[in-house]
PDB file of C-alpha atoms and ligand atoms in Angstrom:
ATOM      1  CA  MET A   1    -140.121 146.025  -3.329  1.00 54.00           C
ATOM      2  CA  HIS A   2    -142.808 144.776  -5.725  1.00 72.00           C
ATOM      3  CA  ASN A   3    -145.751 146.795  -6.876  1.00 83.00           C
ATOM      4  CA  TYR A   4    -149.098 145.365  -6.004  1.00 96.00           C
ATOM      5  CA  GLN A   5    -152.532 146.837  -6.644  1.00 97.00           C
ATOM      6  CA  ASP A   6    -154.400 145.594  -3.604  1.00 98.00           C
ATOM      7  CA  ILE A   7    -151.803 144.864  -0.930  1.00 98.00           C
ATOM      8  CA  LEU A   8    -148.739 146.526   0.557  1.00 97.00           C
ATOM      9  CA  VAL A   9    -145.812 144.269   1.306  1.00 97.00           C
ATOM     10  CA  ASP A  10    -143.082 145.558   3.615  1.00 95.00           C
ATOM     11  CA  GLU A  11    -139.450 144.546   3.283  1.00 95.00           C
ATOM     12  CA  PRO A  12    -138.947 141.566   5.622  1.00 96.00           C
ATOM     13  CA  GLN A  13    -137.561 142.547   9.013  1.00 97.00           C
ATOM     14  CA  SER A  14    -136.176 140.158  11.630  1.00 97.00           C
ATOM     15  CA  GLY A  15    -137.509 137.214   9.621  1.00 97.00           C
ATOM     16  CA  VAL A  16    -141.054 138.616   9.456  1.00 98.00           C
ATOM     17  CA  LEU A  17    -142.932 139.655   6.324  1.00 98.00           C
ATOM     18  CA  THR A  18    -145.835 142.056   6.855  1.00 98.00           C
ATOM     19  CA  ILE A  19    -148.673 142.147   4.324  1.00 98.00           C
ATOM     20  CA  ARG A  20    -151.281 144.907   4.524  1.00 98.00           C
ATOM     21  CA  LEU A  21    -154.625 144.620   2.759  1.00 98.00           C
ATOM     22  CA  ASN A  22    -154.987 147.922   0.942  1.00 97.00           C
ATOM     23  CA  ARG A  23    -158.310 148.695  -0.705  1.00 97.00           C
ATOM     24  CA  PRO A  24    -159.533 151.439   1.632  1.00 97.00           C
ATOM     25  CA  GLU A  25    -162.200 152.625  -0.833  1.00 96.00           C
ATOM     26  CA  SER A  26    -164.052 149.310  -0.481  1.00 96.00           C
ATOM     27  CA  TYR A  27    -163.216 148.310   3.092  1.00 98.00           C
ATOM     28  CA  ASN A  28    -160.466 145.966   1.868  1.00 98.00           C
ATOM     29  CA  ALA A  29    -163.058 143.809   0.074  1.00 98.00           C
ATOM     30  CA  LEU A  30    -161.285 140.667  -1.095  1.00 98.00           C
ATOM     31  CA  ARG A  31    -161.639 140.885  -4.861  1.00 96.00           C
ATOM     32  CA  THR A  32    -159.977 138.239  -7.019  1.00 96.00           C
ATOM     33  CA  GLN A  33    -156.939 140.447  -7.685  1.00 97.00           C
ATOM     34  CA  LEU A  34    -156.292 140.860  -3.952  1.00 98.00           C
ATOM     35  CA  LEU A  35    -156.513 137.115  -3.278  1.00 98.00           C
ATOM     36  CA  LYS A  36    -154.263 136.417  -6.274  1.00 98.00           C
ATOM     37  CA  GLU A  37    -151.644 138.853  -4.966  1.00 98.00           C
ATOM     38  CA  LEU A  38    -151.894 137.482  -1.431  1.00 98.00           C
ATOM     39  CA  ALA A  39    -151.537 133.863  -2.572  1.00 98.00           C
ATOM     40  CA  GLY A  40    -148.600 134.847  -4.815  1.00 98.00           C
ATOM     41  CA  VAL A  41    -146.738 136.636  -2.006  1.00 98.00           C
ATOM     42  CA  LEU A  42    -147.302 133.700   0.342  1.00 98.00           C
ATOM     43  CA  ASP A  43    -146.004 131.264  -2.308  1.00 98.00           C
ATOM     44  CA  GLN A  44    -142.809 133.329  -2.547  1.00 97.00           C
ATOM     45  CA  ALA A  45    -142.539 133.609   1.239  1.00 98.00           C
ATOM     46  CA  ALA A  46    -142.870 129.827   1.546  1.00 98.00           C
ATOM     47  CA  ASP A  47    -139.767 129.420  -0.634  1.00 97.00           C
ATOM     48  CA  ASP A  48    -137.741 132.181   1.044  1.00 97.00           C
ATOM     49  CA  SER A  49    -135.764 130.768   3.956  1.00 95.00           C
ATOM     50  CA  ASN A  50    -135.162 134.291   5.300  1.00 96.00           C
ATOM     51  CA  ILE A  51    -138.889 134.637   5.997  1.00 98.00           C
ATOM     52  CA  LYS A  52    -139.859 132.738   9.112  1.00 98.00           C
ATOM     53  CA  ALA A  53    -143.311 134.180   9.827  1.00 98.00           C
ATOM     54  CA  VAL A  54    -145.899 136.413   8.160  1.00 98.00           C
ATOM     55  CA  ILE A  55    -148.253 139.073   9.461  1.00 98.00           C
ATOM     56  CA  ILE A  56    -151.502 139.885   7.690  1.00 98.00           C
ATOM     57  CA  THR A  57    -153.233 143.087   8.684  1.00 98.00           C
ATOM     58  CA  GLY A  58    -155.584 145.748   7.367  1.00 98.00           C
ATOM     59  CA  SER A  59    -155.935 149.329   8.559  1.00 96.00           C
ATOM     60  CA  ASP A  60    -156.777 150.775  11.983  1.00 93.00           C
ATOM     61  CA  THR A  61    -160.482 150.628  11.157  1.00 95.00           C
ATOM     62  CA  VAL A  62    -161.007 147.649   8.867  1.00 98.00           C
ATOM     63  CA  PHE A  63    -159.425 144.257   8.342  1.00 98.00           C
ATOM     64  CA  ALA A  64    -161.652 143.182   5.431  1.00 98.00           C
ATOM     65  CA  ALA A  65    -165.401 143.486   4.822  1.00 98.00           C
ATOM     66  CA  GLY A  66    -165.586 140.196   2.915  1.00 96.00           C
ATOM     67  CA  ALA A  67    -165.626 139.120  -0.687  1.00 95.00           C
ATOM     68  CA  ASP A  68    -166.090 141.995  -3.117  1.00 95.00           C
ATOM     69  CA  ILE A  69    -169.877 142.014  -3.430  1.00 95.00           C
ATOM     70  CA  LYS A  70    -169.770 144.176  -6.571  1.00 93.00           C
ATOM     71  CA  GLU A  71    -167.483 141.634  -8.261  1.00 92.00           C
ATOM     72  CA  MET A  72    -169.605 138.714  -7.034  1.00 89.00           C
ATOM     73  CA  ALA A  73    -172.742 140.274  -8.476  1.00 90.00           C
ATOM     74  CA  SER A  74    -171.555 139.596 -12.024  1.00 88.00           C
ATOM     75  CA  LEU A  75    -170.988 135.853 -11.493  1.00 88.00           C
ATOM     76  CA  ASP A  76    -173.624 133.340 -12.559  1.00 89.00           C
ATOM     77  CA  ALA A  77    -173.449 129.646 -11.588  1.00 90.00           C
ATOM     78  CA  VAL A  78    -170.963 128.854 -14.370  1.00 91.00           C
ATOM     79  CA  GLY A  79    -168.887 131.871 -13.348  1.00 89.00           C
ATOM     80  CA  VAL A  80    -168.845 130.614  -9.762  1.00 87.00           C
ATOM     81  CA  MET A  81    -167.808 127.141 -10.982  1.00 90.00           C
ATOM     82  CA  ASN A  82    -164.890 128.623 -12.919  1.00 91.00           C
ATOM     83  CA  ASP A  83    -164.002 131.069 -10.149  1.00 92.00           C
ATOM     84  CA  PRO A  84    -160.220 131.071  -9.516  1.00 94.00           C
ATOM     85  CA  ARG A  85    -160.670 132.244  -5.915  1.00 95.00           C
ATOM     86  CA  PRO A  86    -161.068 128.811  -4.252  1.00 95.00           C
ATOM     87  CA  ALA A  87    -157.603 127.906  -5.592  1.00 97.00           C
ATOM     88  CA  TYR A  88    -156.155 131.098  -4.077  1.00 98.00           C
ATOM     89  CA  TRP A  89    -157.806 130.326  -0.744  1.00 98.00           C
ATOM     90  CA  ARG A  90    -156.348 126.827  -0.910  1.00 97.00           C
ATOM     91  CA  ARG A  91    -152.843 128.221  -1.393  1.00 97.00           C
ATOM     92  CA  ILE A  92    -153.328 130.519   1.603  1.00 98.00           C
ATOM     93  CA  ALA A  93    -154.556 127.566   3.695  1.00 97.00           C
ATOM     94  CA  LEU A  94    -151.534 125.467   2.728  1.00 97.00           C
ATOM     95  CA  PHE A  95    -148.940 128.128   3.594  1.00 98.00           C
ATOM     96  CA  PRO A  96    -146.583 126.199   5.891  1.00 98.00           C
ATOM     97  CA  LYS A  97    -145.133 129.019   8.017  1.00 98.00           C
ATOM     98  CA  PRO A  98    -146.959 130.781  10.862  1.00 98.00           C
ATOM     99  CA  ILE A  99    -149.301 133.651  10.013  1.00 98.00           C
ATOM    100  CA  VAL A 100    -150.191 136.153  12.722  1.00 98.00           C
ATOM    101  CA  ALA A 101    -153.151 138.425  12.025  1.00 98.00           C
ATOM    102  CA  ALA A 102    -153.558 141.901  13.491  1.00 98.00           C
ATOM    103  CA  VAL A 103    -157.268 142.655  13.133  1.00 98.00           C
ATOM    104  CA  ASN A 104    -158.839 146.058  13.713  1.00 98.00           C
ATOM    105  CA  GLY A 105    -162.386 146.986  12.776  1.00 98.00           C
ATOM    106  CA  PHE A 106    -164.532 144.874  10.468  1.00 98.00           C
ATOM    107  CA  ALA A 107    -163.584 141.259   9.752  1.00 98.00           C
ATOM    108  CA  LEU A 108    -166.685 140.129   7.898  1.00 98.00           C
ATOM    109  CA  GLY A 109    -167.543 137.271   5.570  1.00 98.00           C
ATOM    110  CA  GLY A 110    -164.392 136.422   3.622  1.00 98.00           C
ATOM    111  CA  GLY A 111    -162.529 138.802   5.959  1.00 98.00           C
ATOM    112  CA  CYS A 112    -163.507 136.685   8.968  1.00 98.00           C
ATOM    113  CA  GLU A 113    -162.577 133.598   6.950  1.00 98.00           C
ATOM    114  CA  LEU A 114    -159.178 135.069   6.038  1.00 98.00           C
ATOM    115  CA  MET A 115    -158.618 135.792   9.723  1.00 98.00           C
ATOM    116  CA  MET A 116    -159.422 132.123  10.438  1.00 98.00           C
ATOM    117  CA  HIS A 117    -156.771 131.056   7.892  1.00 98.00           C
ATOM    118  CA  CYS A 118    -154.231 132.820  10.138  1.00 98.00           C
ATOM    119  CA  ASP A 119    -152.668 130.885  12.999  1.00 98.00           C
ATOM    120  CA  ILE A 120    -152.704 133.494  15.768  1.00 98.00           C
ATOM    121  CA  VAL A 121    -155.031 136.491  15.884  1.00 98.00           C
ATOM    122  CA  ILE A 122    -154.451 139.698  17.836  1.00 98.00           C
ATOM    123  CA  ALA A 123    -157.567 141.854  17.768  1.00 98.00           C
ATOM    124  CA  GLY A 124    -157.926 145.563  18.398  1.00 98.00           C
ATOM    125  CA  ASP A 125    -160.821 146.203  20.770  1.00 98.00           C
ATOM    126  CA  ASN A 126    -162.679 147.881  17.873  1.00 98.00           C
ATOM    127  CA  ALA A 127    -162.747 144.596  15.912  1.00 98.00           C
ATOM    128  CA  LEU A 128    -166.091 143.187  14.806  1.00 98.00           C
ATOM    129  CA  PHE A 129    -166.353 139.655  13.476  1.00 98.00           C
ATOM    130  CA  GLY A 130    -169.237 138.330  11.436  1.00 98.00           C
ATOM    131  CA  GLN A 131    -170.435 136.013   8.699  1.00 98.00           C
ATOM    132  CA  PRO A 132    -173.219 138.164   7.224  1.00 98.00           C
ATOM    133  CA  GLU A 133    -173.477 136.225   3.930  1.00 98.00           C
ATOM    134  CA  ILE A 134    -176.996 135.077   4.875  1.00 98.00           C
ATOM    135  CA  ASN A 135    -178.147 138.674   4.277  1.00 98.00           C
ATOM    136  CA  LEU A 136    -177.055 138.296   0.639  1.00 96.00           C
ATOM    137  CA  GLY A 137    -178.840 134.977   0.124  1.00 96.00           C
ATOM    138  CA  ILE A 138    -175.607 132.998   0.264  1.00 95.00           C
ATOM    139  CA  ILE A 139    -173.529 131.178   2.868  1.00 97.00           C
ATOM    140  CA  PRO A 140    -169.851 131.500   3.786  1.00 97.00           C
ATOM    141  CA  GLY A 141    -167.769 130.173   0.896  1.00 95.00           C
ATOM    142  CA  ALA A 142    -164.171 130.173   2.125  1.00 97.00           C
ATOM    143  CA  GLY A 143    -164.426 127.753   5.016  1.00 96.00           C
ATOM    144  CA  GLY A 144    -166.551 129.837   7.374  1.00 97.00           C
ATOM    145  CA  THR A 145    -169.096 127.130   8.167  1.00 97.00           C
ATOM    146  CA  GLN A 146    -166.360 124.597   8.874  1.00 96.00           C
ATOM    147  CA  ARG A 147    -163.651 126.594  10.639  1.00 96.00           C
ATOM    148  CA  LEU A 148    -166.018 128.687  12.755  1.00 97.00           C
ATOM    149  CA  ILE A 149    -167.822 125.710  14.288  1.00 96.00           C
ATOM    150  CA  ARG A 150    -164.539 123.944  15.016  1.00 95.00           C
ATOM    151  CA  THR A 151    -163.247 127.045  16.794  1.00 95.00           C
ATOM    152  CA  ILE A 152    -166.180 128.559  18.668  1.00 96.00           C
ATOM    153  CA  GLY A 153    -168.607 125.644  18.888  1.00 96.00           C
ATOM    154  CA  LYS A 154    -172.023 124.918  17.468  1.00 97.00           C
ATOM    155  CA  SER A 155    -174.362 127.372  19.142  1.00 97.00           C
ATOM    156  CA  MET A 156    -172.368 130.568  18.539  1.00 97.00           C
ATOM    157  CA  ALA A 157    -171.310 129.474  15.023  1.00 98.00           C
ATOM    158  CA  MET A 158    -174.966 128.843  14.165  1.00 98.00           C
ATOM    159  CA  GLN A 159    -175.939 132.188  15.699  1.00 98.00           C
ATOM    160  CA  MET A 160    -173.372 134.081  13.626  1.00 98.00           C
ATOM    161  CA  VAL A 161    -173.958 132.267  10.327  1.00 98.00           C
ATOM    162  CA  LEU A 162    -177.765 132.071  10.532  1.00 98.00           C
ATOM    163  CA  SER A 163    -178.468 135.539  11.948  1.00 98.00           C
ATOM    164  CA  GLY A 164    -175.562 137.427  10.382  1.00 98.00           C
ATOM    165  CA  GLU A 165    -174.968 139.166  13.756  1.00 98.00           C
ATOM    166  CA  PHE A 166    -171.492 140.444  14.515  1.00 98.00           C
ATOM    167  CA  ILE A 167    -169.499 139.675  17.654  1.00 98.00           C
ATOM    168  CA  THR A 168    -167.064 141.994  19.408  1.00 98.00           C
ATOM    169  CA  ALA A 169    -163.354 141.499  20.021  1.00 98.00           C
ATOM    170  CA  HIS A 170    -163.969 140.612  23.660  1.00 98.00           C
ATOM    171  CA  GLN A 171    -166.624 138.048  22.704  1.00 98.00           C
ATOM    172  CA  ALA A 172    -164.210 136.639  20.116  1.00 98.00           C
ATOM    173  CA  LEU A 173    -161.582 136.373  22.850  1.00 98.00           C
ATOM    174  CA  SER A 174    -163.937 134.531  25.189  1.00 98.00           C
ATOM    175  CA  PHE A 175    -164.854 132.063  22.392  1.00 97.00           C
ATOM    176  CA  GLY A 176    -161.202 131.417  21.450  1.00 97.00           C
ATOM    177  CA  LEU A 177    -161.507 132.983  17.987  1.00 98.00           C
ATOM    178  CA  VAL A 178    -158.660 135.382  18.832  1.00 98.00           C
ATOM    179  CA  SER A 179    -155.860 134.981  21.336  1.00 98.00           C
ATOM    180  CA  GLU A 180    -155.438 138.548  22.646  1.00 98.00           C
ATOM    181  CA  VAL A 181    -157.220 141.905  22.554  1.00 98.00           C
ATOM    182  CA  THR A 182    -155.303 145.187  22.577  1.00 98.00           C
ATOM    183  CA  ILE A 183    -156.142 148.792  21.880  1.00 98.00           C
ATOM    184  CA  PRO A 184    -156.297 149.170  18.066  1.00 97.00           C
ATOM    185  CA  GLU A 185    -153.044 151.161  17.917  1.00 96.00           C
ATOM    186  CA  LEU A 186    -151.151 148.245  19.488  1.00 98.00           C
ATOM    187  CA  SER A 187    -152.510 145.192  17.652  1.00 98.00           C
ATOM    188  CA  LEU A 188    -149.919 145.300  14.868  1.00 98.00           C
ATOM    189  CA  GLN A 189    -147.128 145.974  17.341  1.00 98.00           C
ATOM    190  CA  ARG A 190    -148.127 142.983  19.466  1.00 98.00           C
ATOM    191  CA  ALA A 191    -148.526 140.789  16.350  1.00 98.00           C
ATOM    192  CA  THR A 192    -145.052 141.876  15.225  1.00 98.00           C
ATOM    193  CA  GLU A 193    -143.563 141.100  18.620  1.00 98.00           C
ATOM    194  CA  LEU A 194    -145.065 137.597  18.535  1.00 98.00           C
ATOM    195  CA  ALA A 195    -144.074 136.944  14.917  1.00 98.00           C
ATOM    196  CA  ARG A 196    -140.503 138.069  15.609  1.00 98.00           C
ATOM    197  CA  LYS A 197    -140.342 135.791  18.633  1.00 98.00           C
ATOM    198  CA  ILE A 198    -141.565 132.849  16.532  1.00 98.00           C
ATOM    199  CA  ALA A 199    -138.977 133.794  13.879  1.00 98.00           C
ATOM    200  CA  THR A 200    -136.199 133.091  16.408  1.00 97.00           C
ATOM    201  CA  LYS A 201    -137.444 129.541  17.019  1.00 97.00           C
ATOM    202  CA  PRO A 202    -136.174 126.468  15.139  1.00 97.00           C
ATOM    203  CA  PRO A 203    -137.985 126.631  11.765  1.00 97.00           C
ATOM    204  CA  ILE A 204    -138.474 122.899  11.220  1.00 97.00           C
ATOM    205  CA  ALA A 205    -140.011 122.479  14.673  1.00 98.00           C
ATOM    206  CA  VAL A 206    -142.246 125.516  14.052  1.00 98.00           C
ATOM    207  CA  ARG A 207    -143.401 124.094  10.734  1.00 98.00           C
ATOM    208  CA  LEU A 208    -144.134 120.638  12.130  1.00 98.00           C
ATOM    209  CA  ALA A 209    -145.902 122.129  15.145  1.00 98.00           C
ATOM    210  CA  LYS A 210    -148.195 124.193  12.872  1.00 98.00           C
ATOM    211  CA  GLU A 211    -148.914 121.138  10.727  1.00 98.00           C
ATOM    212  CA  ALA A 212    -149.718 118.968  13.760  1.00 98.00           C
ATOM    213  CA  LEU A 213    -151.953 121.594  15.368  1.00 97.00           C
ATOM    214  CA  LEU A 214    -153.920 122.172  12.155  1.00 96.00           C
ATOM    215  CA  LYS A 215    -154.289 118.422  11.665  1.00 96.00           C
ATOM    216  CA  ALA A 216    -156.324 118.335  14.888  1.00 95.00           C
ATOM    217  CA  TYR A 217    -159.139 120.108  13.008  1.00 91.00           C
ATOM    218  CA  GLU A 218    -159.621 117.292  10.579  1.00 91.00           C
ATOM    219  CA  THR A 219    -158.540 113.982  11.977  1.00 95.00           C
ATOM    220  CA  THR A 220    -159.170 111.475  14.731  1.00 96.00           C
ATOM    221  CA  LEU A 221    -157.246 111.765  18.001  1.00 97.00           C
ATOM    222  CA  ASP A 222    -155.406 108.551  17.186  1.00 97.00           C
ATOM    223  CA  SER A 223    -154.113 109.635  13.781  1.00 97.00           C
ATOM    224  CA  GLY A 224    -153.334 113.129  15.129  1.00 97.00           C
ATOM    225  CA  LEU A 225    -151.255 111.592  17.903  1.00 98.00           C
ATOM    226  CA  ASN A 226    -149.579 109.392  15.302  1.00 98.00           C
ATOM    227  CA  LEU A 227    -148.594 112.444  13.231  1.00 97.00           C
ATOM    228  CA  GLU A 228    -147.323 114.178  16.373  1.00 98.00           C
ATOM    229  CA  ARG A 229    -145.206 111.129  17.285  1.00 98.00           C
ATOM    230  CA  LYS A 230    -143.705 110.909  13.772  1.00 97.00           C
ATOM    231  CA  SER A 231    -142.901 114.623  13.693  1.00 98.00           C
ATOM    232  CA  PHE A 232    -141.429 114.397  17.193  1.00 97.00           C
ATOM    233  CA  THR A 233    -139.236 111.508  16.023  1.00 97.00           C
ATOM    234  CA  LEU A 234    -138.184 113.365  12.873  1.00 97.00           C
ATOM    235  CA  LEU A 235    -137.092 116.363  14.943  1.00 97.00           C
ATOM    236  CA  ALA A 236    -134.654 114.127  16.846  1.00 96.00           C
ATOM    237  CA  ALA A 237    -132.673 113.999  13.593  1.00 96.00           C
ATOM    238  CA  THR A 238    -132.288 117.777  13.283  1.00 97.00           C
ATOM    239  CA  GLN A 239    -129.242 119.856  14.200  1.00 97.00           C
ATOM    240  CA  ASP A 240    -131.533 122.437  15.765  1.00 97.00           C
ATOM    241  CA  ARG A 241    -132.809 119.904  18.305  1.00 97.00           C
ATOM    242  CA  ASN A 242    -129.209 119.136  19.364  1.00 96.00           C
ATOM    243  CA  GLU A 243    -128.469 122.853  19.449  1.00 96.00           C
ATOM    244  CA  GLY A 244    -131.546 123.604  21.569  1.00 96.00           C
ATOM    245  CA  ILE A 245    -130.744 120.918  24.109  1.00 96.00           C
ATOM    246  CA  SER A 246    -126.987 121.782  24.184  1.00 97.00           C
ATOM    247  CA  ALA A 247    -127.757 125.472  24.668  1.00 96.00           C
ATOM    248  CA  PHE A 248    -130.048 124.633  27.590  1.00 97.00           C
ATOM    249  CA  MET A 249    -127.373 122.454  29.241  1.00 97.00           C
ATOM    250  CA  GLU A 250    -124.650 125.044  28.630  1.00 97.00           C
ATOM    251  CA  LYS A 251    -126.888 127.861  29.905  1.00 97.00           C
ATOM    252  CA  ARG A 252    -126.561 129.911  26.704  1.00 96.00           C
ATOM    253  CA  GLN A 253    -128.878 131.174  23.969  1.00 95.00           C
ATOM    254  CA  PRO A 254    -129.411 128.670  21.122  1.00 96.00           C
ATOM    255  CA  ASN A 255    -128.352 129.496  17.583  1.00 95.00           C
ATOM    256  CA  PHE A 256    -130.881 127.784  15.325  1.00 96.00           C
ATOM    257  CA  THR A 257    -129.987 127.323  11.653  1.00 95.00           C
ATOM    258  CA  GLY A 258    -133.025 125.512  10.267  1.00 94.00           C
ATOM    259  CA  LYS A 259    -131.091 122.297   9.792  1.00 95.00           C
TER     260      LYS A 259
HETATM  261  N1  LIG B   1    -167.632 144.401  -1.186  1.00 66.07           N
HETATM  262  C1  LIG B   1    -167.540 145.502  -1.958  1.00 66.07           C
HETATM  263  N2  LIG B   1    -167.611 146.749  -1.456  1.00 66.07           N
HETATM  264  C2  LIG B   1    -167.770 146.876  -0.124  1.00 66.07           C
HETATM  265  C3  LIG B   1    -167.878 145.769   0.742  1.00 66.07           C
HETATM  266  C4  LIG B   1    -167.782 144.471   0.158  1.00 66.07           C
HETATM  267  N3  LIG B   1    -167.833 143.362   0.883  1.00 66.07           N
HETATM  268  N4  LIG B   1    -168.047 146.208   1.993  1.00 66.07           N
HETATM  269  C5  LIG B   1    -168.040 147.565   1.940  1.00 66.07           C
HETATM  270  N5  LIG B   1    -167.889 147.962   0.656  1.00 66.07           N
HETATM  271  C6  LIG B   1    -167.843 149.331   0.157  1.00 66.07           C
HETATM  272  C7  LIG B   1    -169.219 149.973   0.125  1.00 66.07           C
HETATM  273  O1  LIG B   1    -169.909 149.628  -1.048  1.00 66.07           O
HETATM  274  C8  LIG B   1    -168.865 151.444   0.184  1.00 66.07           C
HETATM  275  O2  LIG B   1    -168.404 151.863  -1.072  1.00 66.07           O
HETATM  276  P1  LIG B   1    -169.161 153.114  -1.821  1.00 66.07           P
HETATM  277  O3  LIG B   1    -168.923 154.276  -0.897  1.00 66.07           O
HETATM  278  O4  LIG B   1    -168.441 153.209  -3.123  1.00 66.07           O
HETATM  279  O5  LIG B   1    -170.583 152.745  -1.910  1.00 66.07           O
HETATM  280  C9  LIG B   1    -167.643 151.453   1.112  1.00 66.07           C
HETATM  281  O6  LIG B   1    -167.097 150.143   1.073  1.00 66.07           O
HETATM  282  C10 LIG B   1    -168.008 151.773   2.541  1.00 66.07           C
HETATM  283  O7  LIG B   1    -169.079 150.910   2.940  1.00 66.07           O
HETATM  284  P2  LIG B   1    -170.403 151.469   3.663  1.00 66.07           P
HETATM  285  O8  LIG B   1    -170.798 152.781   3.127  1.00 66.07           O
HETATM  286  O9  LIG B   1    -171.431 150.376   3.624  1.00 66.07           O
HETATM  287  O10 LIG B   1    -169.836 151.667   5.155  1.00 66.07           O
HETATM  288  P3  LIG B   1    -170.575 151.490   6.562  1.00 66.07           P
HETATM  289  O11 LIG B   1    -169.592 151.959   7.590  1.00 66.07           O
HETATM  290  O12 LIG B   1    -171.933 152.099   6.527  1.00 66.07           O
HETATM  291  O13 LIG B   1    -170.784 149.893   6.725  1.00 66.07           O
HETATM  292  C11 LIG B   1    -170.085 147.588   6.619  1.00 66.07           C
HETATM  293  C12 LIG B   1    -169.666 149.045   6.807  1.00 66.07           C
HETATM  294  C13 LIG B   1    -170.944 147.130   7.802  1.00 66.07           C
HETATM  295  C14 LIG B   1    -168.810 146.767   6.558  1.00 66.07           C
HETATM  296  C15 LIG B   1    -170.912 147.445   5.322  1.00 66.07           C
HETATM  297  O14 LIG B   1    -170.167 148.040   4.244  1.00 66.07           O
HETATM  298  C16 LIG B   1    -171.195 146.022   4.941  1.00 66.07           C
HETATM  299  O15 LIG B   1    -172.136 145.456   5.471  1.00 66.07           O
HETATM  300  N6  LIG B   1    -170.422 145.441   4.005  1.00 66.07           N
HETATM  301  C17 LIG B   1    -170.665 144.138   3.479  1.00 66.07           C
HETATM  302  C18 LIG B   1    -170.285 143.059   4.473  1.00 66.07           C
HETATM  303  C19 LIG B   1    -170.626 141.703   3.922  1.00 66.07           C
HETATM  304  O16 LIG B   1    -171.759 141.397   3.635  1.00 66.07           O
HETATM  305  N7  LIG B   1    -169.605 140.840   3.761  1.00 66.07           N
HETATM  306  C20 LIG B   1    -169.777 139.517   3.255  1.00 66.07           C
HETATM  307  C21 LIG B   1    -169.531 139.512   1.776  1.00 66.07           C
HETATM  308  S1  LIG B   1    -169.871 137.911   1.052  1.00 66.07           S
HETATM  309  C22 LIG B   1    -168.494 137.001   1.415  1.00 66.07           C
HETATM  310  O17 LIG B   1    -167.555 137.459   2.011  1.00 66.07           O
HETATM  311  C23 LIG B   1    -168.497 135.610   0.916  1.00 66.07           C
HETATM  312  C24 LIG B   1    -167.075 135.029   0.892  1.00 66.07           C
HETATM  313  C25 LIG B   1    -167.108 133.913  -0.069  1.00 66.07           C
HETATM  314  C26 LIG B   1    -165.734 133.543  -0.584  1.00 66.07           C
HETATM  315  C27 LIG B   1    -165.878 132.569  -1.702  1.00 66.07           C
HETATM  316  C28 LIG B   1    -164.602 132.282  -2.447  1.00 66.07           C
HETATM  317  C29 LIG B   1    -164.809 131.420  -3.612  1.00 66.07           C
END
């Protein structure tokens, strides 16, 4: 177990690594140190073949209230230009294995953006999502303007970013920002159940599926379909594809090895 200042990292269980944001005194505000630790843990998890999926969560009452405003206050334009945080965000965005988020309470600003870097989101019914940067004279800076509009559409994305108003977990569910809503006490349990299920699936297929799905955000239908076809073809060369099909025919559980 490593010692981190701003996050808690559980020992991996059943192929799943759970990362908890842990700055309760400032509503898990995402200061540079926290993002550095998160990006570092994800880099290690990417290289660890025993880790098949990751969970990111906060506490029962807050996921993350955004960038650390007190830290941001000291940055002038040159400081923002030399800010290491965009590179940490980039590493989080490029993490190739599935990330499931369990979100309770506030997911605001950078917290909402971190949630949108995750692949599946389970929200407690006390969750509140918002991009309130406009109230600080800024705009979302970790992909909020781009990922929000691609997920929930123009009108609601504009409403959230321009007015700074929050939306509830049930609204987020109806807009497709999250995939399920539970009572807060069960969001992590449900996220764990899903992550463990994904961890039993063939890892190369999981990785290529995530890559193909994310590609849909940023490419034409034709080149997305092309990537899907190439990945589909590549999977025909894997042992896990033969194992999956054999197991189906032989009416037994598959034993995937990641080869
Ligand atoms: N940063 C630093 N400290 C925070 C933050 C934050 N984002 N949010 C809350 N805190 C601190 C408060 O200062 C307070 O600490 P203290 O007691 O020492 O004063 C403590 O957490 C509790 O907060 P409140 O007393 O305000 O609690 P309330 O329950 O009254 O309100 C809210 C909770 C609604 C969450 C309120 O704290 C709030 O509005 N927070 C700010 C939300 C916000 O504006 N987030 C957006 C930040 S900007 C951003 O995320 C841009 C991302 C850009 C990334 C760019 C990368 C390069």
